[in-house]
N, CA, C and O atoms as a DFTB+ gen file, in Angstrom:
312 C
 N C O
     1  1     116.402      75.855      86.061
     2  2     114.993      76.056      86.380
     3  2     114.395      76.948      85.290
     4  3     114.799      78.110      85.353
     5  1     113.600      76.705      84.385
     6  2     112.774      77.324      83.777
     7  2     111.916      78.319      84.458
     8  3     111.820      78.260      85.684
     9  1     111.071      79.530      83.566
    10  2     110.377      80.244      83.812
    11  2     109.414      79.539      84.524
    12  3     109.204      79.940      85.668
    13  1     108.603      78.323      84.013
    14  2     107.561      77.964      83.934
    15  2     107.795      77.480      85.894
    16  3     106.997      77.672      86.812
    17  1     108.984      76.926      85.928
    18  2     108.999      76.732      87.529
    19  2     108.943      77.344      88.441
    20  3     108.589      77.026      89.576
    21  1     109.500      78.880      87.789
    22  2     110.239      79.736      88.606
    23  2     109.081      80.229      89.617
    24  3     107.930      80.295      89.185
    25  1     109.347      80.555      90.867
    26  2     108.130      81.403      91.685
    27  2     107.581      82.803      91.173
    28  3     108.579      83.460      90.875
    29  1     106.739      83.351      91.003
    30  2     106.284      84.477      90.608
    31  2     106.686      85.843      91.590
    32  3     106.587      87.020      91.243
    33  1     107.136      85.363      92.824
    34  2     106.854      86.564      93.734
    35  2     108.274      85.771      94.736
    36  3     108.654      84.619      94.945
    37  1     108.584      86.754      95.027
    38  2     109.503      86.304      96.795
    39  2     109.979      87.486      97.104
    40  3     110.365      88.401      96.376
    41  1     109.898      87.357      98.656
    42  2     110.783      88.070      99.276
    43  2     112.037      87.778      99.549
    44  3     112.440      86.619      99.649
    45  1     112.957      89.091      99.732
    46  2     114.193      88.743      99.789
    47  2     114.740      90.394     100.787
    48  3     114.381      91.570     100.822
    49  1     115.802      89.506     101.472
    50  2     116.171      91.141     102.287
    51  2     117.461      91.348     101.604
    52  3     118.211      90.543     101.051
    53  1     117.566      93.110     101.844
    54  2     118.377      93.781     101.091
    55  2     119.348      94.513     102.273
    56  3     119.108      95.413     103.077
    57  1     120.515      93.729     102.007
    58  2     121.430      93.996     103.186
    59  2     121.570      95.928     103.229
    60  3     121.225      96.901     102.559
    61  1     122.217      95.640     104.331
    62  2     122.405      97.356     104.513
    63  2     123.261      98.434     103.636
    64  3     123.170      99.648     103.450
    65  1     124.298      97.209     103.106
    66  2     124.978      97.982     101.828
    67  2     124.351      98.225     100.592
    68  3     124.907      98.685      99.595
    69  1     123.124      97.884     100.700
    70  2     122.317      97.133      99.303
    71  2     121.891      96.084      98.434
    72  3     120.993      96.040      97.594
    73  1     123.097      94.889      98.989
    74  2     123.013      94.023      98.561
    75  2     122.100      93.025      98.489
    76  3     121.372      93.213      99.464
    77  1     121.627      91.847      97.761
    78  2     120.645      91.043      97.901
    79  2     121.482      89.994      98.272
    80  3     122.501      90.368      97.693
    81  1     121.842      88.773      98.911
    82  2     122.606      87.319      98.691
    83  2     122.435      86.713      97.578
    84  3     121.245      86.467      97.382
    85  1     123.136      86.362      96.753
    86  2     122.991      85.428      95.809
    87  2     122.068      84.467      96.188
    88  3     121.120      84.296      95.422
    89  1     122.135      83.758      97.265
    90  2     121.417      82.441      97.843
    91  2     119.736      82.720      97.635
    92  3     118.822      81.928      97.403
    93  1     119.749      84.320      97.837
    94  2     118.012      84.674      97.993
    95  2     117.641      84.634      96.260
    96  3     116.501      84.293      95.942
    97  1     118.712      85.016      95.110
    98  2     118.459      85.247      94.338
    99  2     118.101      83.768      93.420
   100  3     117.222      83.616      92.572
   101  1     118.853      83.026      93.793
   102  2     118.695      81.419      93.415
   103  2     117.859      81.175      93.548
   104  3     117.334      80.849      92.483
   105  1     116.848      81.053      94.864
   106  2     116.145      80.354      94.891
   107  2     114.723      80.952      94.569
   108  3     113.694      80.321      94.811
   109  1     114.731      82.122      94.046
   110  2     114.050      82.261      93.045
   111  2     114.187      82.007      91.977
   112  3     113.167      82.021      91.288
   113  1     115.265      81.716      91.437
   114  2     115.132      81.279      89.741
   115  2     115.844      82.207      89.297
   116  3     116.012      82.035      88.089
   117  1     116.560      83.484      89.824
   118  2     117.103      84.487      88.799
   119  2     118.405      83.960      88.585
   120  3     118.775      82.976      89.225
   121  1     119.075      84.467      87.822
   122  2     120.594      84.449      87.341
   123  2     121.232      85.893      87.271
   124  3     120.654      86.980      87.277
   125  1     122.562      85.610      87.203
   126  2     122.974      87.175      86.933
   127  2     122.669      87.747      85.565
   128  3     122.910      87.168      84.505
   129  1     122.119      88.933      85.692
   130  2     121.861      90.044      84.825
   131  2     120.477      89.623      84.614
   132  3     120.041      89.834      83.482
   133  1     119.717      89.091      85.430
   134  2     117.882      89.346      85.278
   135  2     117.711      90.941      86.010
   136  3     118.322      91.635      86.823
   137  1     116.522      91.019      85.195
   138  2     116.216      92.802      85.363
   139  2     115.118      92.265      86.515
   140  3     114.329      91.321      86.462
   141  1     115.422      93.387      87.738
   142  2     114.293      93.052      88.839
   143  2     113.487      94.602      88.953
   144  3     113.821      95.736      88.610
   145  1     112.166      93.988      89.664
   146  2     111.537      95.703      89.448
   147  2     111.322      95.323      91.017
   148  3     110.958      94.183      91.304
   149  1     111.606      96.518      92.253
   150  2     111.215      96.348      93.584
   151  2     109.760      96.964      93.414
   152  3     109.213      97.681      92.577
   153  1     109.457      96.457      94.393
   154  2     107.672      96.725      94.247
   155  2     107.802      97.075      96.098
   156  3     108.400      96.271      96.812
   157  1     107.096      98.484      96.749
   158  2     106.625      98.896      98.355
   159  2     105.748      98.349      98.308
   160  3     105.031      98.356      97.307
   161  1     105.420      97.500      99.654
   162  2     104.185      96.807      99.703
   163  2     103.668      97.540     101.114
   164  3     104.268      97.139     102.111
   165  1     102.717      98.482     101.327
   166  2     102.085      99.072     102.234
   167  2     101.727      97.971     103.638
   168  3     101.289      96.825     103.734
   169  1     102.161      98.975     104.556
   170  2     101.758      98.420     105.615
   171  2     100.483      97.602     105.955
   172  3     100.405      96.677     106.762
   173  1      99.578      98.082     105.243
   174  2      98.335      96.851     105.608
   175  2      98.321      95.673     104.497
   176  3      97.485      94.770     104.516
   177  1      99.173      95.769     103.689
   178  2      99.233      94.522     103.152
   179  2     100.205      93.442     103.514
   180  3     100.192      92.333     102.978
   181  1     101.145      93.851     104.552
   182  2     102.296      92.840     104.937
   183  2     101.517      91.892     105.483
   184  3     100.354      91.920     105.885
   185  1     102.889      90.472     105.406
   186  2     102.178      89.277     106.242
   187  2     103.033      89.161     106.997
   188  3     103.324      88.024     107.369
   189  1     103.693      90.210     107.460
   190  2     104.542      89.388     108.926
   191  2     104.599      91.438     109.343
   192  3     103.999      92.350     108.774
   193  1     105.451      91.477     110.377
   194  2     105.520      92.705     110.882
   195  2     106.883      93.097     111.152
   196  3     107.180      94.070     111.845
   197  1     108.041      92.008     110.364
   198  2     108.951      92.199     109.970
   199  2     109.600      93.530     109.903
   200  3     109.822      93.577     108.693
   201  1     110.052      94.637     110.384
   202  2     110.549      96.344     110.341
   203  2     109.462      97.057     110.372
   204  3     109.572      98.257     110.123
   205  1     108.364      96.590     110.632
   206  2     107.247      97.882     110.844
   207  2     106.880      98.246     111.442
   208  3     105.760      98.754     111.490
   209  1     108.208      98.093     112.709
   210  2     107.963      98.401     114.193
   211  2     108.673     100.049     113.858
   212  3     109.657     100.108     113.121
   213  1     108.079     101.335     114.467
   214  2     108.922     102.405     114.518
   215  2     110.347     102.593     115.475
   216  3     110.274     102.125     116.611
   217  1     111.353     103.109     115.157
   218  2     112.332     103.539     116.181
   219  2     111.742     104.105     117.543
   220  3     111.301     105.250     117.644
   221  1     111.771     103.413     118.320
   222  2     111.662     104.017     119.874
   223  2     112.750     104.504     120.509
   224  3     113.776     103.824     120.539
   225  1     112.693     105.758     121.113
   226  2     113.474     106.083     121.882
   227  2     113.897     105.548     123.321
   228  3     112.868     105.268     123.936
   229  1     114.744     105.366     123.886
   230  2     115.069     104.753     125.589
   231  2     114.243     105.025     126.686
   232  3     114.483     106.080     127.272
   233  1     113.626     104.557     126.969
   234  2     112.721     104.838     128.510
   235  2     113.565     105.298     129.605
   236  3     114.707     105.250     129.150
   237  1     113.598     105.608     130.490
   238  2     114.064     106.096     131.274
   239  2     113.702     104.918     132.613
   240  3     112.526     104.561     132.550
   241  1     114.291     104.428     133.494
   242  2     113.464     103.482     134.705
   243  2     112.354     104.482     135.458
   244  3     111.273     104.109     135.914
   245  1     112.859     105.776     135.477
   246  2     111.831     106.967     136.191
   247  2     110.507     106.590     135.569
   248  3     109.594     106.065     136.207
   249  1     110.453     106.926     134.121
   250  2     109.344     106.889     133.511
   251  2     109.061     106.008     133.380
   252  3     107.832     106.074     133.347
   253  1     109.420     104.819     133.227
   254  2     108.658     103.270     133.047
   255  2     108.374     103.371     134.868
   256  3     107.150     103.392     135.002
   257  1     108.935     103.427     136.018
   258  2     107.734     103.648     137.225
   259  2     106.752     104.807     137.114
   260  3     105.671     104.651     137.682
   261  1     106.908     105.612     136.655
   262  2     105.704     106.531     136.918
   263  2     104.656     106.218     136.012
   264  3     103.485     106.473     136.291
   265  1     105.100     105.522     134.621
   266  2     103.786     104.651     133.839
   267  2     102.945     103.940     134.408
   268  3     101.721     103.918     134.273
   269  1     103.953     103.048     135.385
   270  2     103.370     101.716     135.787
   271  2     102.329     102.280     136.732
   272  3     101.107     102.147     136.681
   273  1     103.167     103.022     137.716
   274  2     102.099     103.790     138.991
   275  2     100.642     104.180     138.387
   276  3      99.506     103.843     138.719
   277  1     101.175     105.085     137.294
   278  2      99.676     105.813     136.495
   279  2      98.587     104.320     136.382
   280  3      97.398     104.170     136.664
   281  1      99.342     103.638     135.991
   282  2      98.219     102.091     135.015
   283  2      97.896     101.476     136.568
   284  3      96.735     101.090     136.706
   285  1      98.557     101.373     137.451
   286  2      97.999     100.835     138.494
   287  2      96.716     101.475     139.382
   288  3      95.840     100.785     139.904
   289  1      96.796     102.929     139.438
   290  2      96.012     103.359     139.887
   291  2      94.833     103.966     138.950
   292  3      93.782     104.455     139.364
   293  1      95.217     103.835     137.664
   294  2      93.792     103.462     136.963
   295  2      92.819     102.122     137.235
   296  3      91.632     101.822     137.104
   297  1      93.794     101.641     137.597
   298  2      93.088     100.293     137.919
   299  2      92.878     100.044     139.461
   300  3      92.740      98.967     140.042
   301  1      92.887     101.041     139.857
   302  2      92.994     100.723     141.363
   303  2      93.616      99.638     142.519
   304  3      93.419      99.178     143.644
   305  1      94.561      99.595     141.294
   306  2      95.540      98.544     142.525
   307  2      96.470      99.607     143.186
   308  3      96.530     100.731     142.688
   309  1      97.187      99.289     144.280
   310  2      97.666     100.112     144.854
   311  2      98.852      99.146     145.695
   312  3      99.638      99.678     146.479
């Protein structure tokens, strides 16, 4: 695959050891020993929401009823 084919842009995930898959790297067009530059792409520019969920901590069942109670009787159901 030539430059001229190659995609300009892709994403690719970067395993937890660091690694990229070869497979992701193919099908962009790279080979071994192409120089890559990572580029952060800010949260309001993503197109999916892919990890940009924060770590939540465990609810408790207590507190998920006493939420629910609160939202119900904001709303006056009962």
């Amino acid at each position: 695959m030539s430059s001229a084919e190659s995609p300009q842009y892709g994403d690719v995930v970067v395993g937890i050891d660091g690694s990229i898959p070869t497979d992701q790297l193919v099908k962009l067009g790279l080979r071994p020993g192409a120089h890559l530059r990572a580029v952060v792409v800010p949260d309001a520019q993503r197109d999916t929401i892919a990890g940009a969920l924060p770590e939540l901590s465990e609810v408790a069942w207590e507190d998920f009823e006493a939420a629910s109670n609160a939202a119900q009787g904001d709303l006056g159901v009962a």
